[in-house]
Coordinates of N, CA, C and O in Angstrom, one line a residue:
L604 N 54.2 9.2 23.9 CA 54.9 9.0 22.7 C 55.3 9.4 21.9 O 56.8 9.7 21.8
A605 N 55.1 10.6 21.7 CA 55.9 12.3 21.5 C 57.2 12.4 22.5 O 58.0 12.8 21.9
R606 N 56.5 12.1 23.6 CA 58.1 12.4 24.9 C 59.0 11.5 23.6 O 60.4 11.6 24.0
F607 N 59.1 10.1 23.8 CA 59.6 9.0 23.9 C 60.4 9.3 22.5 O 61.6 9.6 22.5
E608 N 59.6 10.1 21.0 CA 60.3 10.1 19.8 C 61.1 11.3 20.3 O 62.3 11.6 19.4
L609 N 60.9 12.7 20.6 CA 61.3 13.4 21.2 C 63.0 13.3 22.1 O 64.0 13.5 21.4
L610 N 63.1 12.3 22.7 CA 64.0 12.5 23.6 C 64.8 11.5 22.4 O 66.1 11.0 23.0
F611 N 64.6 10.4 21.9 CA 65.3 9.3 21.0 C 65.9 10.2 19.7 O 66.9 9.9 19.6
A612 N 65.0 11.1 19.2 CA 65.5 11.8 18.1 C 67.0 12.4 18.5 O 67.9 12.7 18.2
R613 N 66.7 13.3 19.6 CA 67.7 13.8 20.5 C 69.1 12.9 20.7 O 70.0 13.4 20.6
F614 N 68.4 12.1 21.5 CA 70.3 11.0 21.8 C 70.8 10.8 20.5 O 72.1 10.8 20.6
L615 N 70.1 10.3 19.4 CA 70.6 9.8 18.1 C 71.2 11.2 17.7 O 72.3 11.1 16.6
V616 N 71.1 12.4 17.6 CA 71.7 13.7 17.2 C 73.0 13.9 17.9 O 74.1 14.1 17.7
I617 N 72.6 13.6 19.1 CA 74.2 13.3 19.8 C 74.8 12.1 19.7 O 76.6 12.5 19.3
C618 N 74.6 10.9 19.0 CA 75.7 9.9 18.4 C 75.9 10.4 17.2 O 77.2 10.1 17.4
G619 N 75.9 11.2 16.9 CA 76.7 11.7 15.3 C 75.7 11.6 14.1 O 74.5 10.8 14.4
P620 N 76.2 11.7 12.9 CA 75.1 11.3 11.4 C 75.2 10.3 11.3 O 74.1 9.7 11.2
R621 N 75.7 8.9 11.5 CA 75.6 7.9 11.0 C 75.7 7.1 12.8 O 76.8 6.4 12.3
P622 N 75.1 6.5 13.4 CA 74.7 5.7 14.7 C 75.1 4.2 14.0 O 74.4 4.6 13.0
N623 N 75.5 3.7 14.7 CA 75.8 2.2 14.4 C 74.5 1.5 15.5 O 73.8 2.4 15.8
P624 N 73.9 0.2 15.0 CA 73.0 -0.7 15.6 C 73.7 -0.4 17.3 O 72.1 -0.4 17.6
I625 N 74.6 -0.4 17.7 CA 74.8 -0.6 18.7 C 74.1 1.1 19.9 O 73.8 1.0 20.8
D626 N 74.4 1.9 19.0 CA 73.7 3.6 19.4 C 72.2 3.4 19.5 O 71.5 3.7 20.3
Y627 N 71.6 3.1 18.9 CA 70.4 2.8 18.6 C 69.7 1.6 20.2 O 69.1 2.5 20.7
V628 N 70.4 0.5 20.3 CA 70.0 0.0 21.3 C 70.3 0.7 22.8 O 69.2 0.7 23.5
S629 N 71.6 1.8 22.8 CA 72.0 2.3 24.3 C 70.7 3.3 24.1 O 70.4 3.8 25.1
A630 N 70.6 4.3 22.9 CA 69.5 5.0 23.1 C 68.4 5.0 23.3 O 67.6 5.3 24.3
Y631 N 67.6 3.8 22.9 CA 66.3 3.0 23.6 C 66.1 3.1 24.8 O 65.7 3.0 25.8
I632 N 67.2 2.0 25.6 CA 67.2 1.9 27.1 C 67.4 3.3 27.7 O 67.1 3.4 28.7
A633 N 68.4 4.2 27.2 CA 68.8 5.3 28.3 C 67.0 6.4 27.7 O 66.6 6.7 28.9
V634 N 66.6 6.3 26.3 CA 65.0 7.1 26.6 C 63.9 6.6 27.7 O 63.4 7.0 28.3
L635 N 64.0 5.3 27.4 CA 62.8 4.1 28.0 C 63.3 4.4 30.0 O 62.1 4.9 30.5
R636 N 64.5 4.2 30.2 CA 64.7 4.5 31.2 C 64.5 5.9 32.0 O 63.9 6.1 32.7
E637 N 64.7 7.3 30.9 CA 64.7 8.4 31.1 C 62.7 8.8 31.8 O 62.5 8.9 32.8
I638 N 62.4 8.4 30.8 CA 60.8 8.2 30.5 C 59.8 7.6 32.0 O 59.4 8.0 32.5
T639 N 60.8 6.1 32.1 CA 60.4 5.5 33.6 C 60.4 6.5 34.5 O 59.7 6.6 35.2
R640 N 61.5 7.1 34.6 CA 61.5 8.0 35.7 C 61.1 8.6 35.7 O 60.4 9.2 37.2
L641 N 60.7 9.8 34.4 CA 60.2 10.8 35.0 C 58.4 10.4 35.0 O 57.7 11.2 36.2
E642 N 57.8 9.2 34.6 CA 56.4 8.9 35.2 C 56.3 8.6 36.4 O 55.5 8.7 37.1
M643 N 57.4 7.8 37.4 CA 57.7 7.6 38.3 C 57.3 8.7 39.1 O 56.5 8.7 40.4
D644 N 58.3 9.3 39.4 CA 57.9 10.8 39.8 C 57.1 11.5 39.7 O 56.1 12.1 40.9
E645 N 56.6 11.5 38.4 CA 54.8 12.3 38.5 C 54.0 11.6 39.1 O 52.8 12.0 39.9
V646 N 53.9 10.0 39.4 CA 52.9 9.5 40.2 C 53.5 10.0 41.4 O 52.1 9.8 42.1
A647 N 54.6 9.9 42.1 CA 54.3 9.8 43.4 C 54.0 11.1 43.7 O 53.7 12.2 44.9
R648 N 54.4 12.1 43.1 CA 54.0 13.7 43.1 C 52.6 13.8 43.4 O 51.8 14.3 44.5
R649 N 51.6 13.0 42.3 CA 50.1 13.1 42.5 C 49.7 12.4 43.7 O 48.5 12.6 43.9
D650 N 50.3 11.1 44.2 CA 49.9 10.7 45.1 C 50.3 11.2 46.7 O 49.6 10.9 47.9
Q651 N 51.1 12.4 46.5 CA 50.9 13.0 47.8 C 50.0 14.0 47.8 O 49.3 14.6 47.2
T652 N 49.4 13.8 49.6 CA 48.2 15.0 49.1 C 48.8 16.2 50.0 O 50.2 16.3 50.2
D653 N 47.6 17.2 49.6 CA 48.4 18.7 49.6 C 48.6 18.7 50.8 O 50.0 19.6 51.3
E654 N 48.4 17.8 52.4 CA 48.7 18.2 53.7 C 50.2 17.7 53.8 O 51.0 17.9 54.7
S655 N 50.8 16.1 53.2 CA 51.8 16.4 53.4 C 52.9 16.4 52.6 O 54.0 17.0 52.8
R656 N 52.6 17.1 51.7 CA 53.5 18.4 50.4 C 53.7 19.5 51.8 O 55.3 20.0 51.6
V657 N 52.6 20.0 52.2 CA 53.0 21.4 53.4 C 53.7 20.6 54.2 O 54.8 21.1 54.8
L658 N 53.5 19.5 55.2 CA 54.1 19.1 56.3 C 55.8 18.7 56.1 O 56.6 18.8 56.7
L659 N 55.8 17.8 55.1 CA 56.9 17.0 54.3 C 57.8 17.3 53.7 O 59.2 17.2 53.2
G660 N 57.4 18.2 52.6 CA 57.9 18.9 51.6 C 57.4 18.3 50.3 O 57.3 17.0 50.8
E661 N 58.3 18.7 49.1 CA 58.5 17.6 48.3 C 59.2 16.3 47.9 O 60.3 16.5 48.5
T662 N 58.7 15.0 47.7 CA 59.8 14.1 47.6 C 60.0 13.8 46.7 O 59.4 14.1 45.5
D663 N 60.9 13.2 46.4 CA 62.1 13.0 45.3 C 61.5 12.0 44.1 O 62.2 11.8 43.2
G664 N 60.8 11.1 45.2 CA 60.1 9.5 44.5 C 61.5 8.7 44.9 O 61.9 8.6 46.0
M665 N 61.7 7.7 44.0 CA 62.7 6.5 44.5 C 64.2 7.4 44.7 O 64.8 7.8 43.9
S666 N 65.3 6.4 45.5 CA 66.4 6.9 45.2 C 66.9 6.2 43.8 O 66.2 5.5 43.6
K667 N 67.7 6.4 43.5 CA 68.6 5.6 42.4 C 68.8 4.3 42.2 O 68.9 4.0 41.7
E668 N 69.3 4.1 43.6 CA 69.5 2.7 43.6 C 68.3 1.8 43.8 O 67.9 0.8 42.8
N669 N 67.2 2.2 44.2 CA 66.1 1.9 44.2 C 65.6 1.7 42.9 O 64.9 0.8 42.3
F670 N 65.4 2.6 41.8 CA 65.1 2.7 40.5 C 66.2 1.6 39.8 O 65.3 1.5 39.2
D671 N 67.3 2.1 40.2 CA 68.1 0.7 39.3 C 67.4 -0.4 39.1 O 67.5 -1.4 38.3
M672 N 67.1 -0.7 40.6 CA 66.8 -2.1 40.7 C 65.2 -2.0 40.2 O 65.2 -3.2 39.4
F673 N 64.3 -1.4 40.3 CA 63.2 -1.3 39.8 C 63.5 -1.4 38.6 O 62.8 -2.4 37.7
F674 N 64.1 -0.9 37.5 CA 64.0 -0.6 36.1 C 64.6 -1.8 35.8 O 64.1 -2.6 34.5
I675 N 65.6 -2.3 36.1 CA 66.3 -3.8 36.5 C 65.0 -4.9 36.2 O 65.0 -5.6 35.0
G676 N 64.5 -5.1 37.2 CA 63.2 -5.7 37.1 C 62.1 -5.7 36.4 O 61.8 -6.5 35.6
F677 N 62.3 -4.6 35.4 CA 60.8 -4.1 34.8 C 61.7 -4.7 33.6 O 60.5 -5.1 32.6
V678 N 62.3 -4.6 33.3 CA 63.5 -4.8 31.4 C 63.0 -6.3 31.6 O 62.5 -7.1 30.7
A679 N 63.7 -7.0 32.6 CA 63.9 -8.1 32.6 C 62.3 -8.7 32.6 O 62.5 -10.3 32.1
K680 N 61.4 -8.2 33.7 CA 60.1 -8.9 33.4 C 59.1 -8.2 31.9 O 58.2 -9.6 31.8
N681 N 59.6 -7.5 31.2 CA 58.6 -7.6 30.1 C 59.4 -8.1 29.0 O 58.8 -9.0 28.1
F682 N 61.1 -8.6 28.7 CA 61.7 -9.9 28.0 C 61.2 -10.8 28.6 O 60.8 -11.7 27.5
A683 N 60.8 -11.1 29.6 CA 60.6 -12.9 30.1 C 58.9 -13.0 29.3 O 58.7 -14.0 28.9
L684 N 58.2 -12.2 29.8 CA 56.5 -11.9 29.3 C 56.6 -12.3 27.6 O 56.2 -12.6 27.2
G685 N 57.7 -11.1 27.1 CA 57.6 -10.9 25.6 C 58.2 -12.5 24.9 O 57.9 -13.4 23.9
G686 N 59.0 -13.0 25.6 CA 59.3 -14.5 25.2 C 58.8 -15.5 25.3 O 58.4 -16.2 24.8
G687 N 57.8 -15.4 26.6 CA 56.8 -16.7 27.1 C 55.9 -16.5 26.0 O 55.5 -17.5 25.1
I688 N 55.4 -15.2 25.8 CA 54.1 -15.1 25.0 C 54.7 -15.8 23.2 O 54.1 -16.4 22.6
G689 N 55.9 -15.4 22.9 CA 56.4 -15.6 21.1 C 56.6 -17.4 21.5 O 56.1 -17.9 20.4
L690 N 56.9 -17.6 22.7 CA 57.7 -19.4 22.5 C 56.0 -20.0 22.7 O 55.9 -21.2 22.1
L691 N 55.2 -19.6 23.5 CA 53.6 -20.1 23.4 C 53.0 -20.0 21.9 O 52.8 -21.2 21.6
I692 N 53.3 -18.7 21.4 CA 52.8 -18.9 20.2 C 53.1 -20.0 19.0 O 53.0 -20.6 18.2
Y693 N 54.5 -20.0 18.9 CA 55.6 -20.7 18.6 C 55.0 -22.4 18.5 O 54.9 -23.5 17.8
T694 N 54.7 -22.5 19.8 CA 54.7 -24.0 20.5 C 53.0 -24.3 19.6 O 53.1 -25.7 18.9
V695 N 52.1 -23.5 20.5 CA 50.7 -24.1 19.6 C 50.7 -23.9 17.9 O 50.2 -24.9 17.5
L696 N 51.3 -23.0 17.3 CA 51.8 -22.8 15.8 C 52.2 -24.8 14.8 O 51.8 -24.9 14.3
R697 N 53.5 -24.9 16.1 CA 54.0 -25.7 15.6 C 53.8 -27.3 16.6 O 53.9 -28.5 15.6
F698 N 52.8 -27.4 17.4 CA 52.2 -28.7 18.0 C 51.5 -29.6 16.6 O 51.7 -31.1 16.8
P699 N 50.5 -29.2 15.8 CA 50.1 -29.8 14.8 C 51.4 -30.6 14.1 O 50.9 -31.8 13.6
K700 N 52.3 -29.6 13.7 CA 53.0 -30.2 13.0 C 53.9 -31.4 13.3 O 54.0 -32.5 12.7
L701 N 54.0 -31.2 14.6 CA 54.9 -32.2 15.2 C 54.2 -33.5 15.5 O 54.7 -34.4 15.4
M702 N 52.8 -33.2 15.9 CA 51.7 -34.7 16.1 C 51.9 -35.4 14.9 O 52.2 -36.9 14.6
A703 N 51.1 -34.5 14.0 CA 51.5 -35.1 12.4 C 52.4 -35.7 12.3 O 53.0 -37.3 11.5
A704 N 53.6 -35.5 12.2 CA 55.1 -36.4 12.5 C 55.3 -37.3 12.9 O 55.8 -38.1 12.3
M705 N 54.8 -37.6 14.4 CA 54.8 -38.6 15.3 C 53.6 -39.8 14.9 O 54.3 -40.9 14.6
E706 N 52.3 -39.1 14.3 CA 51.4 -40.1 13.7 C 52.4 -40.7 12.7 O 52.3 -41.9 12.4
S707 N 52.5 -39.9 11.2 CA 53.4 -40.5 10.6 C 54.2 -41.6 10.6 O 54.7 -42.6 9.6
A708 N 55.2 -40.9 11.5 CA 56.7 -42.3 11.6 C 56.1 -43.4 12.1 O 56.9 -44.5 12.4
G709 N 55.1 -43.2 13.1 CA 54.0 -44.5 13.9 C 53.9 -45.4 12.6 O 53.6 -46.8 13.3
T710 N 52.9 -45.0 12.3 CA 52.3 -45.5 11.3 C 52.9 -46.7 10.3 O 53.0 -47.8 9.9
A711 N 53.9 -45.6 9.7 CA 55.2 -46.5 9.1 C 55.7 -47.6 9.3 O 56.2 -48.0 8.4
S712 N 56.3 -47.7 10.9 CA 56.6 -48.4 11.2 C 55.8 -49.4 12.1 O 56.3 -50.3 13.1
G713 N 54.5 -49.5 11.8 CA 53.7 -50.5 12.4 C 52.9 -49.9 13.5 O 52.4 -51.0 14.4
G714 N 53.0 -49.0 14.2 CA 52.8 -48.2 15.3 C 53.4 -48.2 16.4 O 53.4 -49.3 17.2
F715 N 53.9 -46.7 16.7 CA 55.0 -46.6 17.5 C 56.2 -47.7 17.6 O 56.5 -47.9 19.2
G716 N 56.6 -48.3 16.8 CA 58.2 -49.2 17.1 C 57.6 -50.4 17.3 O 58.4 -50.9 17.7
M717 N 56.1 -50.9 17.1 CA 55.8 -52.4 17.8 C 56.0 -52.9 16.6 O 55.8 -53.1 15.3

């Protein structure tokens, strides 16, 4: 979290004294991208055994193209999950009102239009 705050503040300083809302969004995405890349590289280094480091050398993790595809999928998955959870909560909270409206409309007309 501290790394994110540091990078985000640094990016906003680069944007100038009065950044517009688009600068905040682009700063957030740029920082999220950089932190994701750093964490993936760190995990890749930890996964290497000492023998593979000696025999094969240090690896750089994912290539830029592979990381770009991974990051797009990562962000899309998170937006889809967040939207799905929000839609589920909205539906659960709205369902009783919808059922009550349907029942009152059905009883007022003699029972579902009959």
